[in-house]
Short mmCIF file of C-alpha atoms in Angstrom, two decimals:
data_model
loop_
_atom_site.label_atom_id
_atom_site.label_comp_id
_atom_site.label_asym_id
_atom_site.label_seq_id
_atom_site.Cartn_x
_atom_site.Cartn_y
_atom_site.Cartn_z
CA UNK A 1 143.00 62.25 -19.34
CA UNK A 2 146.91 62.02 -19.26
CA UNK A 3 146.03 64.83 -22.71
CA UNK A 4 144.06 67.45 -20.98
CA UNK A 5 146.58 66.98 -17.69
CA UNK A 6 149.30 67.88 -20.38
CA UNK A 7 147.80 70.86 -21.16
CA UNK A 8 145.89 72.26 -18.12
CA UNK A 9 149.78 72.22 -16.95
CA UNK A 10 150.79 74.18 -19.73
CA UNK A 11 148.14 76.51 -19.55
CA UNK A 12 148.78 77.18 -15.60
CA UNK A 13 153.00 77.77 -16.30
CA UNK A 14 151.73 80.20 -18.98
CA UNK A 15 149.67 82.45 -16.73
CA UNK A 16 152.64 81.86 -13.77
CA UNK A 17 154.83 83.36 -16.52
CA UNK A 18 152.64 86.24 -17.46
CA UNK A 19 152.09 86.69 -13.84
CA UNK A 20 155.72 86.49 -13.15
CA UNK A 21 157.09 89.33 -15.51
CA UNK A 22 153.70 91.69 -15.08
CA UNK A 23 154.25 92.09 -11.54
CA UNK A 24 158.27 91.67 -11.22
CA UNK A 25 158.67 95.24 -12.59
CA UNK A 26 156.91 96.20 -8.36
CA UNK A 27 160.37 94.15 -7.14
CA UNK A 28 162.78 95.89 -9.42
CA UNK A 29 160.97 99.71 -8.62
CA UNK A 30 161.09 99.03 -4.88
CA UNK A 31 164.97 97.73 -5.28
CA UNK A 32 166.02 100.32 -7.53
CA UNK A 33 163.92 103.53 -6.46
CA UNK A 34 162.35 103.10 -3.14
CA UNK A 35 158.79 101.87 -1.62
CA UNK A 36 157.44 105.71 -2.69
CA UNK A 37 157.94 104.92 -6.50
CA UNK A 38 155.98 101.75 -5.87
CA UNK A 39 153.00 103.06 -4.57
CA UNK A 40 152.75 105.84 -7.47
CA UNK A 41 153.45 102.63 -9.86
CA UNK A 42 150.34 100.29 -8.05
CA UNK A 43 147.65 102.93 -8.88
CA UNK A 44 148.57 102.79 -12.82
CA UNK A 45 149.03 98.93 -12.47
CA UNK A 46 145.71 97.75 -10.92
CA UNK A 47 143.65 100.29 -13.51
CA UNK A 48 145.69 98.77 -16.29
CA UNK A 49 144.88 95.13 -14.36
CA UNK A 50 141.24 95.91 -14.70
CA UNK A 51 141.13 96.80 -17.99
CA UNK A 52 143.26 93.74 -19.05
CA UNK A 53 140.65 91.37 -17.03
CA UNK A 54 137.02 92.93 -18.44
CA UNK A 55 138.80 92.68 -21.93
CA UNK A 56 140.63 89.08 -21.62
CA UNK A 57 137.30 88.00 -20.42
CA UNK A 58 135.70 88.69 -23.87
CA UNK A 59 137.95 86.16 -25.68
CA UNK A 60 137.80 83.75 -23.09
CA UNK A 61 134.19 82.80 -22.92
CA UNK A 62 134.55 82.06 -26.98
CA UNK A 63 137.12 79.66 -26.44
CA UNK A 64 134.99 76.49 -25.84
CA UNK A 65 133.24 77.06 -29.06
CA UNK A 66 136.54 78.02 -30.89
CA UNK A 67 138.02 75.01 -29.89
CA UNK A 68 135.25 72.65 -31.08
CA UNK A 69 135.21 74.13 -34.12
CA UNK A 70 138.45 73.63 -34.41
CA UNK A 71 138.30 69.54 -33.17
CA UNK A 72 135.78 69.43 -35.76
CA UNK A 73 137.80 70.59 -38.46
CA UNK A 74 135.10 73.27 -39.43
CA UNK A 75 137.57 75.84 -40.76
CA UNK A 76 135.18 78.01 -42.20
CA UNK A 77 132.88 78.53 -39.25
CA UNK A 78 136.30 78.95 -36.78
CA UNK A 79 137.01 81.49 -39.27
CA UNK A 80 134.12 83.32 -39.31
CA UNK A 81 133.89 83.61 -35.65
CA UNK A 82 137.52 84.67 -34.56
CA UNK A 83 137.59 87.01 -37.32
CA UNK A 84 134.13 88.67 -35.57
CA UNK A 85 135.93 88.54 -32.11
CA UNK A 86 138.79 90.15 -33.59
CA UNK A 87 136.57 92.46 -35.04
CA UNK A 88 134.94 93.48 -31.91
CA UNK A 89 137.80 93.55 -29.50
CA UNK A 90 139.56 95.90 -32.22
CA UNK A 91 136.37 98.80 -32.21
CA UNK A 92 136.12 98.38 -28.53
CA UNK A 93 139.96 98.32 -27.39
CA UNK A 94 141.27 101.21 -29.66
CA UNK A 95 138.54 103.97 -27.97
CA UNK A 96 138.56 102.55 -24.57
CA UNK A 97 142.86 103.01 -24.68
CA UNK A 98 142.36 106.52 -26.20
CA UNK A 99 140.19 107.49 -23.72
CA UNK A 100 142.48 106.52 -20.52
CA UNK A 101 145.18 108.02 -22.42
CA UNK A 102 143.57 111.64 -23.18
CA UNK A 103 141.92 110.97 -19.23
CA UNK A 104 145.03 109.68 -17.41
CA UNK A 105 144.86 112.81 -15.48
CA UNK A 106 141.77 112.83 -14.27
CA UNK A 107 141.46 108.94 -13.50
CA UNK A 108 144.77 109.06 -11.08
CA UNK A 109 143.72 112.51 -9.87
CA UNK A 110 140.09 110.46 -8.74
CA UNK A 111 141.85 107.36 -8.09
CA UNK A 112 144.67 109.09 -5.64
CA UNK A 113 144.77 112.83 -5.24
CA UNK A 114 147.27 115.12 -6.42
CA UNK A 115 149.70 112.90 -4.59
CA UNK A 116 150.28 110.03 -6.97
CA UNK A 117 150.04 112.51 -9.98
CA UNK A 118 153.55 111.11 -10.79
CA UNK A 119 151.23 107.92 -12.28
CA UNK A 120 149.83 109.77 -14.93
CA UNK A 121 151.98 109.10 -17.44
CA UNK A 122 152.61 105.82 -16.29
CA UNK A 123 149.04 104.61 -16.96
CA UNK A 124 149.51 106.39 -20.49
CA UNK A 125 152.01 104.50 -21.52
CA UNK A 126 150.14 101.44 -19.83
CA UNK A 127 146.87 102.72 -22.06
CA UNK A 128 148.91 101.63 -24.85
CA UNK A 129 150.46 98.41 -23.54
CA UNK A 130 146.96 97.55 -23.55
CA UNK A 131 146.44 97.16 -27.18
CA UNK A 132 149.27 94.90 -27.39
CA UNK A 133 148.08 92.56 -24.01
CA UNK A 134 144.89 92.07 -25.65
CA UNK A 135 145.87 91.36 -29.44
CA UNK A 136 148.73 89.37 -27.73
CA UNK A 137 145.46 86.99 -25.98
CA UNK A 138 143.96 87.15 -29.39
CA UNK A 139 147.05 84.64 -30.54
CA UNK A 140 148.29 83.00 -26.75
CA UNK A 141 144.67 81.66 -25.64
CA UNK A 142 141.92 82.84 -28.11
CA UNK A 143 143.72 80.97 -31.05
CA UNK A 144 146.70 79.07 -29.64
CA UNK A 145 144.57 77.20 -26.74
CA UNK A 146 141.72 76.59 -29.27
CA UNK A 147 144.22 74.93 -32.35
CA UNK A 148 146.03 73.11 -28.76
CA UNK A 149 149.03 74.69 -29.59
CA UNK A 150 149.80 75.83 -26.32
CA UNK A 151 153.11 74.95 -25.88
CA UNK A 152 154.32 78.04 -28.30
CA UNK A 153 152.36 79.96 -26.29
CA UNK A 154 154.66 78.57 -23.08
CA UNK A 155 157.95 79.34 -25.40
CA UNK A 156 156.84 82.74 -25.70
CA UNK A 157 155.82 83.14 -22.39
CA UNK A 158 159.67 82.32 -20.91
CA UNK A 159 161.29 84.43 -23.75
CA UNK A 160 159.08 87.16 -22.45
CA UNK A 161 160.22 87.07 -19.11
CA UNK A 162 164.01 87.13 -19.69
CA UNK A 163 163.38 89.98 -21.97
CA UNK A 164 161.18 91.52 -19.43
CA UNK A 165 163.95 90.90 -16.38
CA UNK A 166 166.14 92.27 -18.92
CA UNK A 167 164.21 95.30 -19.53
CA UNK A 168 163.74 95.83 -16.22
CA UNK A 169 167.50 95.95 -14.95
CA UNK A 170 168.20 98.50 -18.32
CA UNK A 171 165.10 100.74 -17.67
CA UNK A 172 164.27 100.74 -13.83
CA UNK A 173 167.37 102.13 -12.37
CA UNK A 174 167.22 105.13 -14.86
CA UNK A 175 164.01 105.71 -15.61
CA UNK A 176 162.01 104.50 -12.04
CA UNK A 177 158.32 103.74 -12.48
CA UNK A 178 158.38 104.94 -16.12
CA UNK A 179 160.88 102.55 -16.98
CA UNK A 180 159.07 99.77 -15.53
CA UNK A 181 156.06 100.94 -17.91
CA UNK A 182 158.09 100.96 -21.26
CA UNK A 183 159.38 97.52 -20.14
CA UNK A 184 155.75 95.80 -19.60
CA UNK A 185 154.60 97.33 -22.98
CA UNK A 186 157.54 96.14 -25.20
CA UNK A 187 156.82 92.75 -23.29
CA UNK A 188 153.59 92.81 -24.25
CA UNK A 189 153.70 93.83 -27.88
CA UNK A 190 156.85 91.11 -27.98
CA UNK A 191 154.22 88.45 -26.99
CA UNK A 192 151.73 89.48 -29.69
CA UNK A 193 154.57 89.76 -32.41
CA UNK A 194 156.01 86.39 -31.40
CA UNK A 195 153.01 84.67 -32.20
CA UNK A 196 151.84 86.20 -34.86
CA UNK A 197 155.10 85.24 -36.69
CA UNK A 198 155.69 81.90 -35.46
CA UNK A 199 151.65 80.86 -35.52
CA UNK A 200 150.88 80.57 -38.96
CA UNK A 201 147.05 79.87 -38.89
CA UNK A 202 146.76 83.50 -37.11
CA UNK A 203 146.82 84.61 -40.67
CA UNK A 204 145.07 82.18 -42.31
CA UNK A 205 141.84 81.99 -39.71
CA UNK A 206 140.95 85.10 -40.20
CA UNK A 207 139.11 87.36 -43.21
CA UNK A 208 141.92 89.95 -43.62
CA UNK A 209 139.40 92.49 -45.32
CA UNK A 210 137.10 92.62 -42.93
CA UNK A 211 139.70 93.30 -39.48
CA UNK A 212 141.50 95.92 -41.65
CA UNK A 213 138.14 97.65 -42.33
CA UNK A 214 136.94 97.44 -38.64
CA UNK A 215 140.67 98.58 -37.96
CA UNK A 216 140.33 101.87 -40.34
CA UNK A 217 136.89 102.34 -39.05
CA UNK A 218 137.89 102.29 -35.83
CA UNK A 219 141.51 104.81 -35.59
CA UNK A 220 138.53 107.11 -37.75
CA UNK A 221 136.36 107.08 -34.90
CA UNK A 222 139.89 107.92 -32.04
CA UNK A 223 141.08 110.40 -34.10
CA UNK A 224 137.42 112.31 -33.45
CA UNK A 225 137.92 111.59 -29.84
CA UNK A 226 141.09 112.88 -30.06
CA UNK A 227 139.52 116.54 -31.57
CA UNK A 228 136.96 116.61 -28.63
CA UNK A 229 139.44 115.89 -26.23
CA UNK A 230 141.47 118.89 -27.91
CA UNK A 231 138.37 121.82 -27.87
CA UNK A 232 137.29 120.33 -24.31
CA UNK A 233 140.28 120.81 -22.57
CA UNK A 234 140.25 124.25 -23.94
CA UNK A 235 137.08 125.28 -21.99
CA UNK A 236 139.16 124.68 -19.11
CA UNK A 237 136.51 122.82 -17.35
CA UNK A 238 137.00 120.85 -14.21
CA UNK A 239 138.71 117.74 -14.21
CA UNK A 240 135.40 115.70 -13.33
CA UNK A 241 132.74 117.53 -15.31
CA UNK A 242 135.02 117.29 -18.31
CA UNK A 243 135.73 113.68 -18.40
CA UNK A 244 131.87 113.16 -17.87
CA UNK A 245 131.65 115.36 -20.93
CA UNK A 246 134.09 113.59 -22.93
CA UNK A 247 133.21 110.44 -22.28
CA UNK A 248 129.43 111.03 -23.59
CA UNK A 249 130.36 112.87 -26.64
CA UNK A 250 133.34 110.28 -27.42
CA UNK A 251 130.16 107.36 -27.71
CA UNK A 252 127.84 109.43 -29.34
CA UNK A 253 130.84 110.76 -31.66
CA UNK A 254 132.55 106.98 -32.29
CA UNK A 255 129.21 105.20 -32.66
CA UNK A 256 127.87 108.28 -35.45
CA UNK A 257 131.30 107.58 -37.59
CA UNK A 258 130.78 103.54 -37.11
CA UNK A 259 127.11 103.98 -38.08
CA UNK A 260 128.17 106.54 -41.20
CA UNK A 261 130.90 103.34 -42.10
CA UNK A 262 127.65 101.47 -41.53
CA UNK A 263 129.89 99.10 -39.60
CA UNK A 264 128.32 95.81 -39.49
CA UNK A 265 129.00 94.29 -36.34
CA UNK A 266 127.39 97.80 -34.86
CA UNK A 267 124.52 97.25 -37.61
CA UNK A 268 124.22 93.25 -35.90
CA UNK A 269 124.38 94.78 -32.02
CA UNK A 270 121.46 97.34 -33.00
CA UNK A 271 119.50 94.38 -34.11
CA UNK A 272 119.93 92.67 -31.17
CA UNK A 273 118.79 95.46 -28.68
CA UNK A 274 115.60 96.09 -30.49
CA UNK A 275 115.21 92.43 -30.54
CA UNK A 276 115.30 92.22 -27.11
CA UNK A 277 113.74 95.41 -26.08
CA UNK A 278 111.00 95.84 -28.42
#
């Protein structure tokens, strides 16, 4: 009991932390730049929120069976299965963050009106701090929290709010809401380096081949996006009927160049729907 107390403790002065430095950088805009700044900051934040909640939620529910594979000492099938979460996370994340970057326009211009389209690039830079939030989860909870090595997690937490305070007070004052942004995604990506280097089993529980292929496979399928988004916004079409546009096409386009890779985790989810639907 005294055990999981221990680390139930741990776990909650992790997310404190995390909460602490993701939502200091409001405190340090409003100081710094005024209450105007932090309203045009808020819409970018609570998209990028979102995002970071429907993705952390992924990892989360494999936790349980992560961690008794791990109690169990079954190395092999621990393996097998954070290498496939990896996996998916990787040809889901990459898309979805190249999407809200081409789009940042048109979400804030839906999202606020032409008067908070001083957030755009804000949630840009945010669509990028978003790859390293969620690799960074990868290591802090999916990994750490199932091999009960939370407490580097903790350490890596508190380094990341001094260097996130510290960010902050260099950025903010000359760079206002954009500043704020830069220091959140160095945060982040500090978080998912820190862990990566200091947890050893992050590279040794996990079939290298297959996340670099699923990697390759998946900048492949953004760089298409990235074309369509390029010939779209040359058609000048409106802001709404060419997101609509670019979203369909950039599925169709990203699941045709997966399915050419013949991608096997997009192979395995095919299976499953005409399982369940035929």
């Amino acid at each position: 009991m005294k055990k999981h107390l221990e680390k139930i403790i741990i776990l909650f002065l992790g997310a404190a932390l995390i909460s602490i430095y993701v939502n200091s950088d409001v405190i340090f805009i409003e100081k710094f730049n005024g209450v105007y700044y932090v309203g045009i900051y808020v819409v970018a934040l609570k998209i990028y929120s979102v995002l970071k909640t429907i993705f952390s939620a992924i990892y989360y529910v494999v936790i349980p069976k992560l961690s008794n594979f791990s109690a169990n000492n079954r190395i092999e099938e621990f393996k097998y299965l954070y290498t496939k979460l990896v996996s998916y996370l990787l040809l889901i994340l990459f898309p979805v963050s190249t999407g809200v970057f081409i789009l940042a326009k048109n979400i804030v211009l839906f999202m606020g009106g032409e008067a908070y389209i001083q957030a755009v690039p804000v949630l840009q830079i945010f669509s990028i701090s978003i790859i390293g939030a969620i690799l960074g989860g990868l290591l802090t909870s999916a990994l750490n929290v199932s091999l009960g090595k939370e407490n580097i997690s903790l350490k890596g937490a508190v380094y990341a709010v001094l260097i996130n305070i510290i960010l902050n007070i260099t950025l903010v004052p000359r760079f206002m809401h954009i500043g704020a942004a830069i220091s959140i995604t160095l945060t982040e990506f500090f978080i998912f380096f820190y862990n990566y280097f200091v947890v050893n089993e992050c590279r040794e529980y996990i079939e290298k081949h297959t996340v670099y292929k699923n990697f390759y496979q998946s900048v492949l399928g953004c760089f298409a996006i990235v074309i369509l988004a390029i010939f779209l916004n040359a058609l000048n079409l409106s802001p709404l009927f060419e997101s609509i546009i670019l979203v369909c096409l950039s599925i169709i386009t990203y699941l045709g160049i997966l399915a050419m890779q013949r991608n096997p985790l997009l192979i395995e989810v095919i299976g499953i729907i005409k399982r369940r639907c035929f």
